[in-house]
PDB file of C-alpha atoms and ligand atoms in Angstrom:
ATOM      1  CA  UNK A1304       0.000   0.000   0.000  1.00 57.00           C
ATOM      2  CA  UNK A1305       2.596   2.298  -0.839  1.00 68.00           C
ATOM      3  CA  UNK A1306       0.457   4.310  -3.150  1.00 88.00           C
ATOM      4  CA  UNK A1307      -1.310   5.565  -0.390  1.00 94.00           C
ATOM      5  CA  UNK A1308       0.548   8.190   2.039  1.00 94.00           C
ATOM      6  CA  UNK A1309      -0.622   8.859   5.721  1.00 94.00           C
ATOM      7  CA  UNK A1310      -3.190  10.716   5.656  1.00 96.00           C
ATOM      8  CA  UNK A1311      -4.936   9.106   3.405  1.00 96.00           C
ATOM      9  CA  UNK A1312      -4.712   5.883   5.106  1.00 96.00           C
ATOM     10  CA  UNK A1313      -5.701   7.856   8.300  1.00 96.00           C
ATOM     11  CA  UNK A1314      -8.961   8.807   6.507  1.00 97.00           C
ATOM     12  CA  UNK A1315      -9.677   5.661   5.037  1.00 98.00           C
ATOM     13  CA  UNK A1316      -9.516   4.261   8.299  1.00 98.00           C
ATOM     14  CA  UNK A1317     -11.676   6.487   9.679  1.00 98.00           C
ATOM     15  CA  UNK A1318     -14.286   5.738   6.820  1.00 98.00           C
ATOM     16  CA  UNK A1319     -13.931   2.222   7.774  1.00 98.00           C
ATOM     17  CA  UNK A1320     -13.979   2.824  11.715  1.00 98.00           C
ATOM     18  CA  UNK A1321     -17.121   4.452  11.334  1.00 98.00           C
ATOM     19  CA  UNK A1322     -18.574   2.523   9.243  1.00 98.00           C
ATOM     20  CA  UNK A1323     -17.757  -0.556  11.167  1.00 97.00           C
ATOM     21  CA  UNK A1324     -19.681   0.997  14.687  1.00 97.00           C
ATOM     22  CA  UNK A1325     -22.643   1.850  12.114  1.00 98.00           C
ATOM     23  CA  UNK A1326     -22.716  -1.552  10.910  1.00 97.00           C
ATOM     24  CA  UNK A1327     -22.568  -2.729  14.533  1.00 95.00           C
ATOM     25  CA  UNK A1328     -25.418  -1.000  15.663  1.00 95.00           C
ATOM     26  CA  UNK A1329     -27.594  -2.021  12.326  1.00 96.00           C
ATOM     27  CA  UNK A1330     -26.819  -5.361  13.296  1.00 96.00           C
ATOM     28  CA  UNK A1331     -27.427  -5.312  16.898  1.00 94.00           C
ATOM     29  CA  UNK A1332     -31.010  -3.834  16.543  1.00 93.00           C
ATOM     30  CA  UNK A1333     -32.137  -6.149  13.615  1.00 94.00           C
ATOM     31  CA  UNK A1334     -30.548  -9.263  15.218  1.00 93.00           C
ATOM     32  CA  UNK A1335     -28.400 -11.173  17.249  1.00 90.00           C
ATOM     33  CA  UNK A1336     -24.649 -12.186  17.269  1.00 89.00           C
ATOM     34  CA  UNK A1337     -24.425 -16.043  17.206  1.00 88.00           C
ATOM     35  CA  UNK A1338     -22.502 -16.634  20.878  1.00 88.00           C
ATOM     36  CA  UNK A1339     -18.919 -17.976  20.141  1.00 88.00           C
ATOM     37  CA  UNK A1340     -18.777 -17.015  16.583  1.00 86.00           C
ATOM     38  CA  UNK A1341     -18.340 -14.140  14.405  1.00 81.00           C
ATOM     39  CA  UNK A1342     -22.037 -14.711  12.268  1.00 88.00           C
ATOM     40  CA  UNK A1343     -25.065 -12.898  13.576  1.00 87.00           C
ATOM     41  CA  UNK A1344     -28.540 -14.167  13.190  1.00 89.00           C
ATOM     42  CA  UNK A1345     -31.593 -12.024  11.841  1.00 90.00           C
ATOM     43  CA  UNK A1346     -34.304 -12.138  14.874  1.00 87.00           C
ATOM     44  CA  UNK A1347     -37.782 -10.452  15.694  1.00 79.00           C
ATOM     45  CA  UNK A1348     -37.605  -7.159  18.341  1.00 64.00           C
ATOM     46  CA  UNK A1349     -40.123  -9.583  20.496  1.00 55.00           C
ATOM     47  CA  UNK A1350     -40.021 -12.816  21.930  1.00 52.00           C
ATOM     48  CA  UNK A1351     -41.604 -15.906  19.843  1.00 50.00           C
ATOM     49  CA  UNK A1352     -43.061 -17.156  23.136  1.00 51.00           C
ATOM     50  CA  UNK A1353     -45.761 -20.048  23.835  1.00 54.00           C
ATOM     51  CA  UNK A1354     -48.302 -17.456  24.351  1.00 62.00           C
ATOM     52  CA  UNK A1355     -47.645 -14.950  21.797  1.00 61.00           C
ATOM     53  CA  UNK A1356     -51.224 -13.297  20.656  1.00 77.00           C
ATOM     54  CA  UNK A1357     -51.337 -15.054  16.987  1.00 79.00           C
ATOM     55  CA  UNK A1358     -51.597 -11.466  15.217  1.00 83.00           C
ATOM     56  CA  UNK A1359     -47.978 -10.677  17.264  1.00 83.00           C
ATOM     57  CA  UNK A1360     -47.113 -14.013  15.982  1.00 84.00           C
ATOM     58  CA  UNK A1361     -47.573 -13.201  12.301  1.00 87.00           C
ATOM     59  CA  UNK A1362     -46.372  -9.314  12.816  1.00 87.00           C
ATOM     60  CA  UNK A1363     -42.827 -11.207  14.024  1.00 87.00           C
ATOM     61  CA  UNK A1364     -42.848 -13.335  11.261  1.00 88.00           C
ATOM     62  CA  UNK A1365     -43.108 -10.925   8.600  1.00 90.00           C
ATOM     63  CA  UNK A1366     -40.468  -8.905  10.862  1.00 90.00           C
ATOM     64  CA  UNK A1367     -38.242 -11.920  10.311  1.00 91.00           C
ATOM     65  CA  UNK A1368     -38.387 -12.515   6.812  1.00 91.00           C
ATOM     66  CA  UNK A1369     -37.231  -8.982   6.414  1.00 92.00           C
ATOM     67  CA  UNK A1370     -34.287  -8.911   9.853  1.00 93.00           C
ATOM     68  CA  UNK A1371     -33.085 -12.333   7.905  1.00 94.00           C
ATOM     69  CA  UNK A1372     -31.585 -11.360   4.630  1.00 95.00           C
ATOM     70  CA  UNK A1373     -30.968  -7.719   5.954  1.00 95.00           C
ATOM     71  CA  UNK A1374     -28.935  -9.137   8.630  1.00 96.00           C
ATOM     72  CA  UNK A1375     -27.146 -11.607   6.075  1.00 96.00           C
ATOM     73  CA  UNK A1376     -26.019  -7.991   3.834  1.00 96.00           C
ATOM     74  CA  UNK A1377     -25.167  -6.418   7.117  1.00 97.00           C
ATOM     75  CA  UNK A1378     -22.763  -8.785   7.706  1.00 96.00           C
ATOM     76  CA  UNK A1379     -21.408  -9.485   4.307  1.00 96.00           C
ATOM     77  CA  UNK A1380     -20.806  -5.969   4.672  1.00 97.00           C
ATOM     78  CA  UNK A1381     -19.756  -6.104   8.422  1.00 97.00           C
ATOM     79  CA  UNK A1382     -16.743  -8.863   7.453  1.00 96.00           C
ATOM     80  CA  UNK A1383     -15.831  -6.986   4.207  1.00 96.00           C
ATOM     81  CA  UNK A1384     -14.959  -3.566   6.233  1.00 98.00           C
ATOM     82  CA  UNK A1385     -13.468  -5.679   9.504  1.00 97.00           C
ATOM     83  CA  UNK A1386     -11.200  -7.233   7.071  1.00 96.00           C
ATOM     84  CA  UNK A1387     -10.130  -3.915   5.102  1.00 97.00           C
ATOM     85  CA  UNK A1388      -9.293  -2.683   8.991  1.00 97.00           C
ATOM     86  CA  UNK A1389      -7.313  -6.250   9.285  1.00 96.00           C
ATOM     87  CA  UNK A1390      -5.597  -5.584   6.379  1.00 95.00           C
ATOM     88  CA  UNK A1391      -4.146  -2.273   6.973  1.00 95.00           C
ATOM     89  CA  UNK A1392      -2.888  -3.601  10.538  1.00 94.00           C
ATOM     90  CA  UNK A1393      -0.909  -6.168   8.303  1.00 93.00           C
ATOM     91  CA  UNK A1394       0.041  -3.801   5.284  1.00 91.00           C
ATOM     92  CA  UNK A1395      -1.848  -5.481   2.587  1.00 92.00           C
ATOM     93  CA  UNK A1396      -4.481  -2.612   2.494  1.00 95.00           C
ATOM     94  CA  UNK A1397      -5.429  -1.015  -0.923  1.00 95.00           C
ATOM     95  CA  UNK A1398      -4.262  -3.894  -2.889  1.00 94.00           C
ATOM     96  CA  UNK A1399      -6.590  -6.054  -5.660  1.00 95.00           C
ATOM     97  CA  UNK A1400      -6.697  -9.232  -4.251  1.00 92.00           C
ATOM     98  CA  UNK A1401      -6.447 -10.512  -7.864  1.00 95.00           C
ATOM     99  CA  UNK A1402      -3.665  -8.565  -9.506  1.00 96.00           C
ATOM    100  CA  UNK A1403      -1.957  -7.455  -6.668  1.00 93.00           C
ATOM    101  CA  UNK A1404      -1.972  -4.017  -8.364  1.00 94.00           C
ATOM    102  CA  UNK A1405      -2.688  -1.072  -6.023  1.00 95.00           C
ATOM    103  CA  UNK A1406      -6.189  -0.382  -6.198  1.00 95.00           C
ATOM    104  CA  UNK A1407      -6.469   3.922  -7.127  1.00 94.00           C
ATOM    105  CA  UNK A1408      -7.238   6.028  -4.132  1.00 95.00           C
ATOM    106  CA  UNK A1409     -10.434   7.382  -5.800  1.00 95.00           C
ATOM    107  CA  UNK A1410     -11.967   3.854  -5.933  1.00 96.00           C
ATOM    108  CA  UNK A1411     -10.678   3.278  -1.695  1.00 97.00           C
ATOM    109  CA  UNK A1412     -12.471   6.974  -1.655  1.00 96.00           C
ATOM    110  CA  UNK A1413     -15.524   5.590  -2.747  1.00 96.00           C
ATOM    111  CA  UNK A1414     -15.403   1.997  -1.165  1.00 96.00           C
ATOM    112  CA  UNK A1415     -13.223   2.147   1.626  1.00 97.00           C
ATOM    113  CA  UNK A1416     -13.560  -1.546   1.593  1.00 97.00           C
ATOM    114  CA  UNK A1417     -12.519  -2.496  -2.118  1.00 96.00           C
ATOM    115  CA  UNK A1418     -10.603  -5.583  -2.489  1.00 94.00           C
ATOM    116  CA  UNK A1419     -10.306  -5.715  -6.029  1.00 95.00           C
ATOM    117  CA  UNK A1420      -8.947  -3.160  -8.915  1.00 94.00           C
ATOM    118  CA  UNK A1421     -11.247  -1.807 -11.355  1.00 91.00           C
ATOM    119  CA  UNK A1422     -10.642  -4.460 -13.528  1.00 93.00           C
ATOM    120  CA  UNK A1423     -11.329  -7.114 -11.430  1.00 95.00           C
ATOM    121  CA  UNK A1424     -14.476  -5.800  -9.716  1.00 88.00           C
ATOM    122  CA  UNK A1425     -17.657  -7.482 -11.112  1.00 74.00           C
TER     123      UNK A1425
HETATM  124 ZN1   ZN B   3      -6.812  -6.588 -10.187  1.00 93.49          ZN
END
């Protein structure tokens, strides 16, 4: 990642730190991290208990369907900018995965995350 100077690492870091809390809190109020693993699970705000009314029942389960795959994208997303941060502890940050050609600071501007050049991106 020698393309990149100090200050712009510093920023993209930022983008990513920030990003990264945001993500957290997404996460945290649409589901539920999976105890001794890194996956979260999409869950209902309410309990699914024995004696739910039947209209909360169906209310939760639509709230599911949606907290489900939104919880799957938040994560994608969630292990995509965690392992940006990894990489720029390690000094592999800002390089295509592919190619190992530095990816251009304008495309790290606009996806702080990027692991791919231009070319390689689908
Ligand atoms: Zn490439």
């Amino acid at each position: 990642m020698a393309h990149l100077n100090a200050e712009e690492l510093n920023d993209l870091r930022a983008a990513l730190d920030a990003e990264l809390a945001s993500l957290e809190e997404d996460l945290a109020s649409h589901g539920r991290a999976i105890p001794e693993s890194s996956d979260w699970q999409g869950t209902t705000g309410g309990l699914v208990g024995e004696e739910a009314d039947p209209n909360d029942a169906a209310d939760q389960m639509e709230e599911l369907a949606t907290n489900v795959p939104l919880v799957e994208e938040l994560e994608k997303r969630y292990k995509e900018v965690a392992a940006a941060l990894n990489n720029m502890e390690k000094g592999t940050y800002g390089v295509c995965e592919n190619c190992e050609e530095p990816i251009p600071l304008k495309r790290l501007r606009a996806n702080p995350a990027a692991r791919t050049c231009v070319v390689h991106s689908k």
